[in-house]
Tab-separated table of C-alpha atoms and ligand atoms in Angstrom:
chain	number	residue	atom	x	y	z
C	1	MET	CA	0.000	0.000	0.000
C	2	SER	CA	1.178	3.581	-0.623
C	3	ASP	CA	1.832	6.025	2.237
C	4	THR	CA	-1.676	7.410	2.035
C	5	PRO	CA	-3.961	4.524	2.910
C	6	PRO	CA	-6.947	3.946	0.645
C	7	ALA	CA	-10.205	5.574	1.695
C	8	VAL	CA	-12.984	3.141	2.570
C	9	LEU	CA	-16.643	4.027	2.966
C	10	CYS	CA	-18.075	1.711	5.620
C	11	THR	CA	-21.822	1.817	5.029
C	12	ARG	CA	-22.968	0.369	8.389
C	13	ARG	CA	-21.671	0.079	11.948
C	14	LEU	CA	-19.503	-3.016	12.322
C	15	PRO	CA	-18.193	-4.768	15.456
C	16	LEU	CA	-15.801	-2.463	17.310
C	17	GLU	CA	-12.699	-4.586	16.694
C	18	VAL	CA	-13.489	-4.637	12.996
C	19	GLU	CA	-13.955	-0.872	12.816
C	20	GLU	CA	-10.690	-0.468	14.762
C	21	ARG	CA	-8.709	-2.595	12.324
C	22	LEU	CA	-10.356	-0.792	9.412
C	23	SER	CA	-9.447	2.598	10.910
C	24	ARG	CA	-5.864	1.489	11.656
C	25	ASN	CA	-5.153	0.434	8.086
C	26	TYR	CA	-7.371	2.680	5.986
C	27	ARG	CA	-8.862	6.125	5.895
C	28	ALA	CA	-12.142	4.822	7.189
C	29	ARG	CA	-15.319	6.789	6.607
C	30	LEU	CA	-17.549	5.288	9.285
C	31	ASN	CA	-21.322	5.589	9.438
C	32	LEU	CA	-21.575	6.319	13.152
C	33	GLU	CA	-25.342	6.866	13.028
C	34	ASP	CA	-25.775	3.571	11.167
C	35	ARG	CA	-28.333	5.096	8.821
C	36	LEU	CA	-29.140	3.230	5.634
C	37	TYR	CA	-27.979	5.163	2.568
C	38	ASP	CA	-30.370	5.665	-0.282
C	39	GLU	CA	-28.993	5.909	-3.810
C	40	ASP	CA	-28.022	9.584	-3.563
C	41	GLY	CA	-26.541	9.055	-0.109
C	42	MET	CA	-24.461	6.108	-1.290
C	43	VAL	CA	-23.133	8.024	-4.274
C	44	ALA	CA	-22.385	11.195	-2.305
C	45	SER	CA	-20.775	9.366	0.622
C	46	SER	CA	-18.475	7.336	-1.603
C	47	GLU	CA	-17.059	10.483	-3.238
C	48	GLY	CA	-13.264	10.265	-2.985
C	49	CYS	CA	-13.351	6.658	-1.702
C	50	ASP	CA	-11.319	3.798	-3.133
C	51	ALA	CA	-13.519	1.106	-1.630
C	52	ILE	CA	-16.947	0.504	-0.177
C	53	LEU	CA	-17.341	-1.881	2.726
C	54	ALA	CA	-21.036	-2.544	2.211
C	55	ALA	CA	-23.640	-4.739	3.917
C	56	GLY	CA	-26.771	-6.703	3.068
C	57	GLY	CA	-29.687	-4.443	2.146
C	58	ASP	CA	-27.459	-1.626	0.877
C	59	CYS	CA	-28.571	0.222	-2.203
C	60	LEU	CA	-26.065	-0.948	-4.816
C	61	HIS	CA	-28.318	-1.797	-7.718
C	62	ALA	CA	-27.360	-1.111	-11.317
C	63	ARG	CA	-28.199	2.597	-11.373
C	64	THR	CA	-26.258	3.256	-8.169
C	65	ILE	CA	-23.269	1.315	-9.456
C	66	ASP	CA	-23.344	3.379	-12.639
C	67	ARG	CA	-23.266	6.582	-10.586
C	68	LEU	CA	-20.430	5.621	-8.227
C	69	PRO	CA	-17.317	7.780	-8.543
C	70	ASP	CA	-14.518	6.343	-10.683
C	71	SER	CA	-12.310	6.231	-7.596
C	72	VAL	CA	-14.270	3.222	-6.222
C	73	ARG	CA	-12.443	0.060	-7.287
C	74	ILE	CA	-13.738	-2.563	-4.872
C	75	ILE	CA	-16.954	-3.303	-2.971
C	76	ALA	CA	-16.534	-5.764	-0.106
C	77	THR	CA	-19.929	-6.751	1.230
C	78	TYR	CA	-20.283	-7.825	4.844
C	79	SER	CA	-22.636	-10.655	3.854
C	80	VAL	CA	-22.593	-13.960	2.055
C	81	GLY	CA	-25.664	-12.934	0.027
C	82	TYR	CA	-25.063	-10.373	-2.691
C	83	GLU	CA	-28.434	-9.924	-4.346
C	84	HIS	CA	-28.327	-6.253	-3.250
C	85	ILE	CA	-25.378	-5.621	-5.576
C	86	ALA	CA	-25.503	-5.482	-9.381
C	87	VAL	CA	-22.355	-7.575	-9.611
C	88	ASP	CA	-22.235	-7.751	-13.423
C	89	ARG	CA	-22.611	-3.991	-13.686
C	90	ALA	CA	-19.842	-3.512	-11.131
C	91	LYS	CA	-17.563	-5.876	-13.031
C	92	ALA	CA	-18.328	-4.024	-16.250
C	93	ARG	CA	-17.029	-0.892	-14.547
C	94	GLY	CA	-13.928	-2.749	-13.382
C	95	ILE	CA	-15.103	-2.791	-9.750
C	96	VAL	CA	-14.227	-5.968	-7.852
C	97	VAL	CA	-16.969	-7.349	-5.588
C	98	THR	CA	-16.224	-9.664	-2.660
C	99	HIS	CA	-18.481	-11.344	-0.087
C	100	THR	CA	-18.133	-13.439	3.085
C	101	PRO	CA	-18.704	-17.129	2.355
C	102	ASN	CA	-17.751	-19.939	4.787
C	103	VAL	CA	-17.759	-17.905	7.985
C	104	LEU	CA	-21.473	-17.887	8.735
C	105	ASP	CA	-22.528	-21.436	7.905
C	106	ASP	CA	-22.643	-22.682	11.489
C	107	ALA	CA	-24.376	-19.637	12.955
C	108	THR	CA	-27.021	-19.695	10.236
C	109	ALA	CA	-27.550	-23.441	10.551
C	110	ASP	CA	-27.983	-23.000	14.310
C	111	VAL	CA	-30.745	-20.473	13.648
C	112	ALA	CA	-32.336	-22.822	11.109
C	113	MET	CA	-32.573	-25.442	13.869
C	114	LEU	CA	-33.905	-22.806	16.253
C	115	CYS	CA	-36.612	-21.957	13.688
C	116	LEU	CA	-37.315	-25.629	13.019
C	117	LEU	CA	-37.711	-26.471	16.691
C	118	GLY	CA	-39.404	-23.194	17.579
C	119	ALA	CA	-42.003	-23.709	14.858
C	120	ALA	CA	-42.532	-27.434	15.466
C	121	ARG	CA	-42.783	-27.142	19.247
C	122	ARG	CA	-44.714	-23.866	19.350
C	123	GLY	CA	-41.905	-21.877	20.913
C	124	ALA	CA	-43.409	-18.441	20.254
C	125	GLU	CA	-46.769	-19.343	21.800
C	126	GLY	CA	-45.096	-20.851	24.852
C	127	ASP	CA	-42.843	-17.851	25.406
C	128	LYS	CA	-45.785	-15.462	25.056
C	129	MET	CA	-47.909	-17.490	27.478
C	130	VAL	CA	-45.242	-17.435	30.184
C	131	ARG	CA	-44.365	-13.759	29.702
C	132	GLU	CA	-47.986	-12.657	29.758
C	133	ASP	CA	-48.728	-14.707	32.861
C	134	ALA	CA	-51.342	-16.630	30.893
C	135	TRP	CA	-50.001	-20.069	31.873
C	136	LYS	CA	-52.626	-21.716	34.041
C	137	GLY	CA	-50.779	-24.942	34.705
C	138	TRP	CA	-49.805	-28.205	33.065
C	139	HIS	CA	-52.312	-30.281	31.145
C	140	THR	CA	-52.004	-32.919	28.467
C	141	GLY	CA	-53.222	-30.657	25.680
C	142	LEU	CA	-50.912	-27.759	26.487
C	143	LEU	CA	-49.146	-26.520	23.330
C	144	VAL	CA	-48.837	-29.914	21.745
C	145	GLY	CA	-46.644	-29.587	18.676
C	146	VAL	CA	-45.139	-31.564	15.812
C	147	HIS	CA	-42.648	-34.310	16.680
C	148	VAL	CA	-39.210	-33.795	15.107
C	149	THR	CA	-37.259	-36.978	15.783
C	150	GLY	CA	-37.273	-39.455	12.907
C	151	LYS	CA	-39.038	-37.118	10.465
C	152	ARG	CA	-37.933	-36.392	6.900
C	153	LEU	CA	-36.202	-33.070	6.339
C	154	GLY	CA	-36.026	-31.705	2.785
C	155	ILE	CA	-33.247	-29.187	2.236
C	156	TYR	CA	-33.641	-26.870	-0.746
C	157	GLY	CA	-30.088	-25.784	-1.560
C	158	MET	CA	-27.344	-28.074	-0.259
C	159	GLY	CA	-24.464	-25.621	-0.196
C	160	ARG	CA	-22.364	-25.086	2.897
C	161	ILE	CA	-25.261	-23.794	5.000
C	162	GLY	CA	-27.618	-26.534	3.820
C	163	ARG	CA	-25.018	-29.139	4.721
C	164	ALA	CA	-24.508	-27.585	8.153
C	165	VAL	CA	-28.289	-27.828	8.692
C	166	ALA	CA	-28.189	-31.484	7.608
C	167	GLN	CA	-25.371	-32.194	10.039
C	168	ARG	CA	-27.374	-30.776	12.932
C	169	ALA	CA	-30.627	-32.448	11.875
C	170	ARG	CA	-28.899	-35.850	11.844
C	171	GLY	CA	-28.449	-35.316	15.583
C	172	PHE	CA	-32.246	-35.280	15.777
C	173	ASP	CA	-32.396	-38.561	13.844
C	174	MET	CA	-34.015	-36.817	10.890
C	175	GLU	CA	-33.828	-38.454	7.470
C	176	ILE	CA	-32.163	-35.951	5.157
C	177	HIS	CA	-33.407	-35.338	1.612
C	178	TYR	CA	-32.120	-32.587	-0.613
C	179	TYR	CA	-32.480	-30.801	-3.890
C	180	ASN	CA	-29.505	-28.994	-5.368
C	181	ARG	CA	-28.651	-27.918	-8.876
C	182	ARG	CA	-25.929	-30.554	-8.840
C	183	ARG	CA	-25.731	-33.785	-6.890
C	184	LEU	CA	-23.026	-33.665	-4.219
C	185	PRO	CA	-20.152	-36.156	-4.052
C	186	SER	CA	-20.951	-38.889	-1.538
C	187	ASP	CA	-18.523	-37.613	1.124
C	188	LEU	CA	-20.470	-34.327	1.208
C	189	GLU	CA	-23.841	-36.057	0.916
C	190	SER	CA	-23.141	-38.049	4.093
C	191	GLY	CA	-26.096	-40.316	3.382
C	192	ALA	CA	-28.550	-37.563	2.397
C	193	ILE	CA	-30.987	-38.609	-0.318
C	194	TYR	CA	-30.676	-36.609	-3.543
C	195	HIS	CA	-33.728	-35.593	-5.572
C	196	GLU	CA	-33.397	-34.603	-9.196
C	197	SER	CA	-36.296	-32.185	-8.922
C	198	PRO	CA	-37.588	-29.957	-6.124
C	199	GLU	CA	-41.033	-31.499	-6.697
C	200	SER	CA	-39.787	-34.971	-5.835
C	201	MET	CA	-38.145	-33.676	-2.641
C	202	LEU	CA	-41.173	-31.647	-1.575
C	203	ARG	CA	-43.382	-34.757	-1.626
C	204	VAL	CA	-41.341	-36.305	1.199
C	205	SER	CA	-40.559	-33.148	3.193
C	206	ASP	CA	-42.276	-33.399	6.563
C	207	PHE	CA	-39.955	-30.475	7.291
C	208	LEU	CA	-38.607	-28.162	4.614
C	209	SER	CA	-35.539	-25.975	5.148
C	210	ILE	CA	-34.842	-23.318	2.528
C	211	ASN	CA	-31.116	-22.718	2.146
C	212	ALA	CA	-30.659	-21.480	-1.420
C	213	PRO	CA	-29.551	-17.973	-2.372
C	214	SER	CA	-31.961	-15.513	-3.915
C	215	SER	CA	-31.653	-15.626	-7.696
C	216	PRO	CA	-33.993	-15.374	-10.683
C	217	GLU	CA	-34.254	-19.210	-10.569
C	218	THR	CA	-35.079	-19.503	-6.866
C	219	ARG	CA	-37.343	-16.487	-6.271
C	220	GLY	CA	-40.892	-17.557	-5.492
C	221	PHE	CA	-39.823	-21.214	-5.195
C	222	LEU	CA	-42.293	-21.894	-2.393
C	223	ASN	CA	-45.647	-20.972	-3.919
C	224	ALA	CA	-49.150	-22.459	-3.965
C	225	GLN	CA	-48.102	-25.159	-6.433
C	226	SER	CA	-44.989	-26.285	-4.544
C	227	ILE	CA	-46.760	-26.111	-1.179
C	228	SER	CA	-49.483	-28.403	-2.509
C	229	LEU	CA	-46.821	-31.114	-2.925
C	230	LEU	CA	-45.780	-31.049	0.741
C	231	PRO	CA	-47.195	-33.678	3.106
C	232	GLU	CA	-50.169	-32.459	5.152
C	233	GLY	CA	-48.987	-30.601	8.245
C	234	ALA	CA	-45.438	-29.971	7.023
C	235	VAL	CA	-43.211	-27.438	8.786
C	236	VAL	CA	-41.435	-24.769	6.719
C	237	VAL	CA	-38.175	-23.100	7.738
C	238	ASN	CA	-36.510	-20.207	5.910
C	239	THR	CA	-33.135	-18.771	6.868
C	240	ALA	CA	-32.074	-17.904	3.306
C	241	ARG	CA	-33.964	-15.012	1.731
C	242	GLY	CA	-37.602	-13.974	2.069
C	243	ASP	CA	-38.230	-13.649	-1.640
C	244	LEU	CA	-37.942	-17.415	-2.100
C	245	ILE	CA	-41.415	-17.628	-0.569
C	246	ASP	CA	-44.696	-16.387	-1.995
C	247	ASP	CA	-46.152	-14.928	1.206
C	248	ASP	CA	-49.794	-15.157	0.092
C	249	ALA	CA	-49.390	-18.872	-0.574
C	250	LEU	CA	-47.592	-19.662	2.686
C	251	ILE	CA	-50.047	-17.622	4.757
C	252	ASP	CA	-52.992	-19.436	3.138
C	253	ALA	CA	-51.321	-22.771	3.896
C	254	LEU	CA	-50.618	-21.774	7.506
C	255	ARG	CA	-54.259	-20.758	7.893
C	256	SER	CA	-55.614	-23.977	6.415
C	257	GLY	CA	-53.193	-26.220	8.328
C	258	LYS	CA	-51.669	-27.618	5.131
C	259	VAL	CA	-48.490	-26.174	6.629
C	260	ALA	CA	-48.607	-26.788	10.385
C	261	ALA	CA	-46.053	-24.134	11.275
C	262	ALA	CA	-43.329	-21.926	9.834
C	263	GLY	CA	-40.053	-20.765	11.364
C	264	LEU	CA	-38.861	-17.692	9.499
C	265	ASP	CA	-35.709	-15.646	10.028
C	266	VAL	CA	-35.929	-13.853	6.681
C	267	PHE	CA	-38.757	-12.089	4.874
C	268	ALA	CA	-39.571	-10.263	1.692
C	269	ASN	CA	-39.280	-6.510	2.147
C	270	GLU	CA	-37.513	-6.566	5.541
C	271	PRO	CA	-38.199	-5.070	8.027
C	272	ALA	CA	-41.663	-4.183	6.681
C	273	ILE	CA	-42.719	-7.818	6.599
C	274	ASP	CA	-46.157	-9.092	5.637
C	275	ALA	CA	-48.044	-8.205	8.839
C	276	ARG	CA	-50.259	-11.297	8.588
C	277	TYR	CA	-47.349	-13.446	9.784
C	278	ARG	CA	-47.542	-11.677	13.151
C	279	GLU	CA	-51.209	-12.550	13.562
C	280	LEU	CA	-50.692	-16.262	13.018
C	281	LYS	CA	-50.081	-18.389	16.094
C	282	ASN	CA	-48.265	-21.055	14.114
C	283	THR	CA	-45.311	-18.874	13.156
C	284	PHE	CA	-41.977	-18.552	14.913
C	285	LEU	CA	-40.451	-15.297	13.715
C	286	LEU	CA	-36.937	-13.900	14.037
C	287	PRO	CA	-35.482	-10.611	12.711
C	288	HIS	CA	-32.830	-11.926	10.276
C	289	ILE	CA	-30.296	-12.960	12.920
C	290	GLY	CA	-28.817	-16.004	11.173
C	291	SER	CA	-25.270	-14.659	11.377
C	292	ALA	CA	-25.719	-12.765	14.638
C	293	SER	CA	-23.180	-14.389	16.956
C	294	VAL	CA	-20.153	-12.452	18.209
C	295	GLU	CA	-17.731	-14.910	16.628
C	296	THR	CA	-19.488	-14.881	13.268
C	297	ARG	CA	-19.997	-11.135	13.048
C	298	ASN	CA	-16.282	-10.638	13.800
C	299	ALA	CA	-15.295	-13.312	11.284
C	300	MET	CA	-17.409	-11.591	8.613
C	301	GLY	CA	-15.527	-8.372	9.325
C	302	TRP	CA	-12.127	-10.052	9.127
C	303	CYS	CA	-13.173	-11.617	5.855
C	304	CYS	CA	-14.075	-8.203	4.358
C	305	LEU	CA	-10.813	-6.688	5.590
C	306	ASP	CA	-8.730	-9.600	4.290
C	307	ASN	CA	-10.288	-9.037	0.889
C	308	LEU	CA	-9.564	-5.299	0.992
C	309	ASP	CA	-5.992	-5.944	2.179
C	310	ALA	CA	-5.391	-8.417	-0.648
C	311	PHE	CA	-6.857	-6.074	-3.234
C	312	PHE	CA	-4.810	-3.045	-2.200
C	313	ALA	CA	-1.666	-5.180	-1.938
C	314	GLY	CA	-2.217	-6.122	-5.591
C	315	ASN	CA	-3.132	-9.738	-4.794
C	316	PRO	CA	-6.185	-11.730	-5.829
C	317	CYS	CA	-9.095	-11.320	-3.411
C	318	PRO	CA	-9.862	-14.599	-1.655
C	319	ASN	CA	-13.630	-14.086	-1.956
C	320	ALA	CA	-14.127	-12.247	-5.223
C	321	LEU	CA	-17.402	-12.936	-7.049
Q	1	DGY	C1	-25.787	-12.694	4.755
Q	1	DGY	O1	-24.595	-12.664	5.057
Q	1	DGY	O2	-26.165	-12.771	3.583
Q	1	DGY	C2	-26.758	-12.601	5.871
Q	1	DGY	O3	-28.049	-12.871	5.451
Q	1	DGY	C3	-26.701	-11.228	6.494
Q	1	DGY	O4	-27.058	-10.273	5.526
C-alpha cells in the first residue's frame, strides 16, 4: 500500500474490533449513526473513496453502481448474500466485488434449527404465554406440537449452510433429503438422499428448510403449487432469503393447516414484513439474525478486511465474485 492509505466508505456500523482494524489500516469513513444510505446518499458518501465496505440491504443496484465515482475500485460486502449488488454492472465498470462465504454457515444453521424447533414445538406461543402470565398450569393438551425426531427433512439448496443444517438435523435422527442444482459427491452427501427435482423432494418433506440464495431461478420457489406437494402438516423453515417464498401462498397454507407451522428468520421486504405473519399463532419469527453471533460477526468483518488488504496489496481477493 502507498503512504496514504486507501479511503474506505463503511456503510454500516460493524463490530468495534473490525472498525478499529479498518481505521488502523485505511482512511475509514464510518457511518456512526448507522443510517441506511439511499442511492443519492451512497453516491455522495463514496465520493473520494477507493472502496466501499457494504452490507446486506445496501442500495447498490445497477443505477447506483453506474453513478459511483470512478475512484471506487472494490466493494466488499459484509454478507454472504449479494443480491443487493448489481455484480455484473460492477464488473463491467472494473469494480471488484467480494463477499463473506464460509464464515457464517454454522451460525445460520444454528438459527435454522432454532426456527425448526421453535415452529414445530410452538416456541413463540409458549414464550408469550409465560411472559404474559397466561399459563394456568400443566395439562395434556398444552401446546402440543409436531414431533421432530425421525421425520424427513427436505433441504432446498445443499451448499455449505444446507449441509450444516443437515449435520445438525442428523443429531435429531431426521432423514435428510435434498435438492440442489448438482448432486453432491458422496462424502459431502453423508447419506442424504438426492432428488433430481424440487417437486420430488417436496413430496417427502415433513420439514422443509430453505437454504438457497436468492436468484432469478429460486425467487418464489415456495408458492401455492410447490406447497401443494408437501405432506399435510409440514413445517417450513426459511433462513435464506424472504423472496424465495410467496407470502400469500404460505399464509394461506398456515391458515388452512396444510403447513402446520413456519419458522422464518428472513422475509420479503424486511423489516416491513407481511403483517399477517404476526397474527398467526403457528409462526416462529426472528429478525434476520442467522449470522448474529459475536464470533461470526467478527469473522465476517475479518473476511471483508482480508479481501480489501489483498486487493490493495495487488493480490487476488480470496472471496471475489
Ligand atoms: C448474509 O450474510 O447474507 C446474511 O443474510 C446477512 O445479511
